[in-house]
Amino acid sequence: MSTQKAFLLVEKQGHFELGTRPIPKPGKDEILVKIKSTALNPADLWVRKFGILYTEYPAVLGLDFSGDVVELGEGVTRFKVGDRVLLGGEFRSDYSGFQEYAISDAHTAALIPANLSYDDAATIPTALSTAYLGLYNDPLKGLGLQSFLTPGGEGAYAGQAIFVSTGSGSVGQVVLQMAKLSGFSFVVTTSSPHNAPYLKSLGATHVIDRTLPLPSLLAELEKIDALPKFEYAFDAYGRADTSLLQAMTVLVPGGKCVTVAPRVQFEVEDGKTLAKFSAEKHVKENVPHLRALLESGEATRLLESGKIKTQKADVLPGGLGGINGGLKRIENGQVSAVKLVVHVDETP
Ligand SMILES: NC(=O)c1ccc[n+]([C@@H]2O[C@H](COP(=O)([O-])OP(=O)(O)OC[C@H]3O[C@@H](n4cnc5c(N)ncnc54)[C@H](OP(=O)(O)O)[C@@H]3O)[C@@H](O)[C@H]2O)c1
């Protein structure tokens, strides 16, 4: 078989439809994966709406997927055919998840531990890399914290406080868990109130309604006993007028914030700093951090031990054909603390 089913964005800012395309061949240091579960992201919407990031159409989107290794490119020794792997996609059709087969750079793939299903695994790759880079990448691209994976890094921020805007998003959920591994004594986050118990189970110490106006948010912070000043904030949603504004406002003068919105415009005052970043695999500053997390086997160990938990998967019917409806749910704000996933082999 040389062709496969794919969910295609037919042209720039055009419509999606099911179609076929060739199965790609893995090159040097790459693996070919038969995809079992693939997950949806807000970025899939941004690509279609703004016509960004892809240069060739029809295009295949999809940044999170899991499956089985079916072919090894030259030089790959970390994996063997039949391994179960989880992967973050790229903004290139051959490397994306809304199809039956995709290739991946072997350095940034990770084995799925035996305790996780393909659905569990598909919920986590992009969120894992994005949270890790935002917290631990160099100060211009992230908060520049000492990673919990380095000697003495676990628990290094005991006694300190971090503010996480939108802890209930995919990225936010992993930021909360990593902040806990870094030892922050106060992990204060925002979300819809119904997510508070879940976010506390991940590591949030305090959860505040994300829709509160700024003065009310500040009043809620005043009520927290012995709360140190926030030197660090992570905007895990990326809206200048809501999540980022909250994160920048609560920071102490001179404090550091990082946002998931690489192009957001925001006026920074009081000696505060704002790092913006993209978690794309081939950005020079990202490479050593992604290898320390993924190629090292640490990601697999963190997931196996439960130190990092995957998201709850909400499986859509219809295989790749279910993606359209899922993207509409994301666009309408009807996704709360779950990851939308489809089973590729259910595609008609
Ligand atoms: N820089 C990068 O490389 C990178 C990587 C990954 C993601 N991102 C970006 O990061 C953002 C978040 O991605 P994600 O996958 O974590 O999103 P997500 O899982 O889809 O986020 C869903 C959550 O967002 C919250 N939310 C909805 N509307 C909001 C608003 N107006 N203000 C604040 N929070 C709101 C909801 O919280 P409640 O349910 O609690 O109300 C919901 O649970 C997206 O814009 C995405 O494109 C960037």
XYZ file of C-alpha atoms and ligand atoms in Angstrom:
396
model
C 0.000 0.000 0.000
C 1.481 3.359 -0.968
C -1.389 5.744 -0.248
C -3.256 6.472 2.944
C -6.359 8.227 4.241
C -5.838 11.770 5.501
C -7.874 14.701 6.794
C -6.805 17.510 4.476
C -6.936 21.292 4.628
C -7.453 21.628 0.893
C -6.063 25.154 0.489
C -4.843 28.095 2.556
C -7.743 29.225 4.791
C -9.948 26.743 2.905
C -12.086 23.832 4.073
C -11.195 20.401 5.441
C -12.127 17.140 3.727
C -11.186 13.467 3.873
C -8.876 12.386 1.049
C -5.802 10.368 0.278
C -2.100 11.125 0.005
C 1.158 9.161 -0.251
C 2.644 7.416 2.767
C 5.897 9.277 3.509
C 9.306 7.559 3.732
C 11.405 8.100 6.868
C 14.798 9.724 6.243
C 17.946 9.691 8.337
C 17.199 9.701 12.090
C 13.455 9.423 11.411
C 10.783 6.810 12.114
C 7.552 6.003 10.288
C 4.589 5.519 12.627
C 1.191 3.915 12.020
C -1.036 6.272 13.949
C -3.611 4.858 16.372
C -4.852 7.976 18.208
C -4.495 11.588 17.191
C -5.472 14.658 19.232
C -6.766 18.129 18.359
C -5.178 21.445 19.340
C -6.172 25.115 19.154
C -3.233 25.550 16.727
C -5.170 23.495 14.148
C -7.741 26.289 14.192
C -5.155 29.071 13.977
C -3.554 27.436 10.899
C -6.849 27.394 9.021
C -8.154 30.750 10.243
C -4.980 32.805 9.661
C -3.313 30.781 6.883
C -0.089 30.539 8.890
C 2.761 28.054 9.416
C 2.139 25.796 6.377
C 3.501 26.646 2.959
C 2.154 23.734 0.884
C -1.462 22.636 0.339
C -3.397 20.384 0.569
C -1.981 20.251 4.106
C -2.234 17.719 6.923
C -2.469 19.223 10.420
C -2.333 17.535 13.840
C 0.278 18.117 16.540
C -0.262 15.201 18.945
C -0.381 11.520 18.107
C 0.535 8.009 19.187
C 0.994 4.711 17.390
C 3.372 1.943 16.389
C 6.771 2.236 14.740
C 6.542 0.473 11.356
C 9.794 1.546 9.685
C 13.157 2.915 10.801
C 15.173 5.488 8.855
C 18.937 5.269 8.578
C 20.802 5.574 11.868
C 17.844 5.032 14.229
C 18.868 2.787 17.129
C 16.585 4.018 19.957
C 13.508 2.315 18.525
C 12.561 -0.956 16.881
C 9.636 -1.858 14.643
C 6.580 -2.520 16.809
C 7.477 -0.017 19.579
C 4.549 2.051 20.891
C 5.461 5.733 20.674
C 4.038 9.194 21.376
C 4.956 12.123 19.180
C 4.508 15.833 18.735
C 3.838 16.866 15.148
C 5.362 19.628 13.085
C 3.792 22.158 10.732
C 4.641 19.956 7.745
C 2.207 17.459 6.243
C 4.411 14.355 6.361
C 5.078 15.021 10.075
C 1.502 15.661 11.222
C -1.126 13.539 12.918
C -4.383 13.760 10.942
C -3.556 10.763 8.732
C -2.831 7.042 8.988
C 0.980 7.222 8.783
C 3.410 10.025 9.689
C 7.126 10.379 10.094
C 8.916 11.858 13.078
C 12.364 12.905 14.088
C 13.440 9.978 16.316
C 15.130 12.310 18.837
C 11.813 13.797 19.952
C 9.690 10.634 19.996
C 9.156 8.794 23.286
C 8.161 5.253 24.177
C 4.671 4.910 25.651
C 4.874 3.246 29.057
C 2.849 0.043 29.451
C 0.389 1.692 31.873
C -0.873 4.153 29.220
C -3.242 3.594 26.284
C -2.734 5.135 22.849
C -5.499 7.629 23.734
C -3.763 8.635 26.963
C -0.481 9.031 25.109
C -1.952 11.188 22.323
C -3.132 13.780 24.859
C 0.317 14.749 26.086
C 3.234 15.327 23.633
C 2.763 19.006 22.728
C 1.626 20.017 26.206
C 4.608 18.233 27.751
C 7.167 19.922 25.490
C 5.490 23.329 25.711
C 5.238 23.336 29.507
C 8.834 22.123 29.861
C 10.245 24.709 27.437
C 8.250 27.579 28.941
C 9.470 26.811 32.446
C 13.047 25.724 31.837
C 14.216 27.211 28.539
C 16.749 30.066 28.593
C 15.352 33.398 29.857
C 14.657 34.951 26.434
C 12.512 31.953 25.457
C 11.252 30.748 28.834
C 11.401 31.454 32.556
C 14.953 30.077 32.761
C 14.220 27.990 35.871
C 16.500 25.145 36.893
C 14.937 21.958 35.524
C 13.715 19.323 37.965
C 15.573 16.830 35.753
C 18.976 18.311 36.692
C 20.860 17.415 39.895
C 19.317 19.365 42.781
C 16.534 20.653 40.514
C 13.657 18.677 42.007
C 12.167 20.804 44.784
C 14.589 23.681 44.074
C 11.905 26.407 44.382
C 10.536 25.470 47.798
C 9.174 28.510 49.625
C 8.487 30.400 46.373
C 5.303 31.165 44.417
C 4.363 30.833 40.748
C 1.195 32.093 39.041
C -0.218 30.019 36.167
C -2.931 31.640 34.018
C -5.346 28.920 32.792
C -4.114 25.814 34.550
C -7.046 23.896 33.053
C -5.776 23.977 29.457
C -3.637 21.189 28.042
C -0.449 23.170 28.526
C -1.565 24.536 31.895
C -2.209 21.085 33.341
C 1.395 20.051 32.682
C 2.768 23.389 33.937
C 1.017 22.766 37.273
C 2.537 19.298 37.559
C 6.037 20.502 36.670
C 5.761 23.460 39.068
C 5.034 20.919 41.782
C 8.107 18.855 40.792
C 10.153 22.066 40.944
C 8.994 22.446 44.533
C 7.018 25.712 44.374
C 5.171 26.012 47.687
C 2.448 28.170 46.141
C 1.140 27.182 42.703
C -1.712 29.625 42.120
C -3.779 29.195 38.993
C -6.944 30.391 37.234
C -9.700 28.324 35.618
C -13.444 27.835 35.616
C -14.403 26.997 39.213
C -15.660 23.483 38.352
C -12.071 22.461 37.457
C -10.640 23.423 40.870
C -10.643 19.942 42.502
C -8.977 18.401 39.446
C -6.324 21.113 39.231
C -5.540 20.714 42.936
C -4.989 17.002 42.312
C -2.357 17.995 39.730
C -0.466 20.338 42.037
C -2.278 23.670 42.180
C -2.378 24.992 45.730
C -4.983 27.674 44.975
C -7.478 27.979 42.102
C -9.132 31.313 41.273
C -12.035 31.894 38.851
C -10.406 32.935 35.569
C -13.272 35.291 34.696
C -12.837 37.577 37.734
C -11.994 41.191 36.891
C -8.442 42.172 37.841
C -9.293 43.967 41.130
C -11.211 40.895 42.317
C -8.360 38.589 41.299
C -5.924 40.730 43.310
C -8.339 40.682 46.262
C -8.431 36.864 46.116
C -4.624 36.761 46.181
C -4.611 39.057 49.247
C -6.617 36.410 51.095
C -3.942 33.699 50.644
C -2.037 33.268 53.888
C 1.716 33.960 53.737
C 1.752 34.157 49.939
C 5.240 35.263 48.796
C 5.473 37.785 45.962
C 5.226 36.254 42.497
C 8.615 36.376 40.785
C 7.397 33.966 38.110
C 4.234 33.692 36.027
C 3.261 31.390 33.168
C 0.512 32.483 30.767
C -0.685 29.115 29.477
C -3.509 30.544 27.333
C -1.972 33.466 25.455
C -4.667 36.183 25.379
C -3.336 39.712 25.893
C -6.595 40.964 27.402
C -7.240 38.074 29.815
C -4.682 35.404 30.723
C -1.535 37.397 29.915
C -2.834 40.567 31.529
C -3.531 38.612 34.720
C -0.075 37.008 34.709
C 1.756 40.294 34.123
C -0.325 42.172 36.691
C 0.307 39.816 39.607
C 4.101 39.800 39.070
C 6.385 41.701 41.427
C 8.358 44.536 39.676
C 11.291 42.847 37.932
C 9.420 39.515 37.797
C 9.472 37.145 34.838
C 6.550 35.961 32.735
C 6.410 33.558 29.815
C 3.512 33.263 27.371
C 2.489 30.528 24.934
C 1.515 33.199 22.368
C 4.650 33.771 20.280
C 3.284 36.832 18.452
C 1.252 38.549 21.160
C 1.695 42.320 21.596
C 1.861 43.495 25.206
C 3.373 46.593 26.790
C 5.740 45.491 29.551
C 6.324 47.821 32.528
C 8.002 47.947 35.955
C 11.181 46.151 34.847
C 9.211 42.957 34.296
C 10.218 40.632 31.473
C 8.010 38.743 29.050
C 9.369 35.748 27.145
C 7.408 34.480 24.130
C 8.181 31.172 22.516
C 7.221 28.495 20.053
C 7.727 24.889 21.118
C 8.609 23.815 17.564
C 11.168 21.019 17.541
C 13.773 22.610 15.318
C 14.085 25.995 17.068
C 17.779 26.067 18.050
C 17.226 26.940 21.734
C 14.608 24.176 22.115
C 16.701 21.277 20.876
C 18.842 20.538 23.973
C 15.831 20.856 26.291
C 13.635 18.579 24.188
C 16.383 15.980 24.032
C 16.873 16.167 27.817
C 13.160 15.515 28.234
C 12.382 13.081 25.400
C 15.480 11.404 23.974
C 16.801 10.758 27.480
C 13.781 8.566 28.279
C 12.777 10.953 31.116
C 9.362 11.679 29.584
C 8.542 7.975 29.493
C 9.674 7.568 33.114
C 7.668 10.601 34.289
C 4.522 9.191 32.668
C 5.143 5.660 33.918
C 5.636 6.818 37.507
C 2.586 9.098 37.396
C 4.726 12.133 38.290
C 3.202 13.594 35.115
C -0.351 12.530 34.367
C -1.878 12.570 30.892
C -5.111 14.450 30.204
C -8.549 12.940 30.111
C -9.204 11.898 26.490
C -12.648 12.657 25.033
C -12.846 10.311 22.022
C -14.818 11.660 19.045
C -16.690 9.221 16.785
C -15.932 8.792 13.072
C -12.145 8.584 13.035
C -10.477 11.376 11.063
C -13.965 12.407 9.901
C -14.739 13.456 13.482
C -12.071 16.179 13.523
C -14.278 18.839 11.916
C -16.829 18.628 14.727
C -14.059 18.632 17.327
C -12.473 21.778 15.923
C -15.872 23.504 16.085
C -16.084 22.563 19.772
C -12.660 24.115 20.403
C -13.642 27.246 18.453
C -16.855 27.612 20.463
C -15.028 27.263 23.800
C -16.785 23.943 24.509
C -13.663 22.070 25.638
C -12.790 22.233 29.323
C -9.839 20.322 30.826
C -10.105 17.433 28.328
C -8.288 16.581 25.105
C -10.283 15.719 21.987
C -8.941 12.549 20.383
C -9.911 10.412 17.355
C -9.114 6.788 16.513
C -7.569 6.856 13.063
C -8.625 3.283 12.205
C -12.315 4.288 12.622
C -12.072 6.565 9.557
C -14.677 5.551 6.933
N 3.874 28.505 21.934
C 3.661 27.242 21.585
O 4.516 26.554 21.015
C 2.344 26.627 21.955
C 2.251 25.250 22.157
C 1.023 24.715 22.535
C -0.081 25.553 22.665
N 0.047 26.871 22.397
C -1.103 27.791 22.521
O -1.474 27.814 23.873
C -2.869 28.087 23.988
C -3.473 27.050 24.921
O -3.376 25.779 24.312
P -3.986 24.510 25.039
O -3.835 23.365 24.117
O -3.451 24.418 26.427
O -5.519 24.966 25.079
P -6.804 24.183 25.531
O -6.457 22.911 26.209
O -7.704 24.107 24.357
O -7.384 25.217 26.594
C -8.664 25.004 27.046
C -8.871 25.839 28.297
O -8.795 27.217 28.031
C -9.586 27.921 28.971
N -10.125 29.147 28.327
C -11.104 29.213 27.404
N -11.294 30.486 27.046
C -10.423 31.253 27.758
C -10.133 32.648 27.832
N -10.804 33.523 27.087
N -9.156 33.077 28.663
C -8.464 32.191 29.411
N -8.692 30.854 29.391
C -9.650 30.386 28.563
C -10.650 26.942 29.422
O -10.558 26.886 30.826
P -11.813 26.498 31.767
O -12.410 25.266 31.146
O -11.213 26.238 33.089
O -12.717 27.663 31.681
C -10.233 25.589 28.811
O -10.144 24.539 29.766
C -3.421 28.031 22.546
O -3.536 29.348 22.049
C -2.348 27.305 21.776
O -2.324 27.626 20.408
C 1.230 27.437 22.050
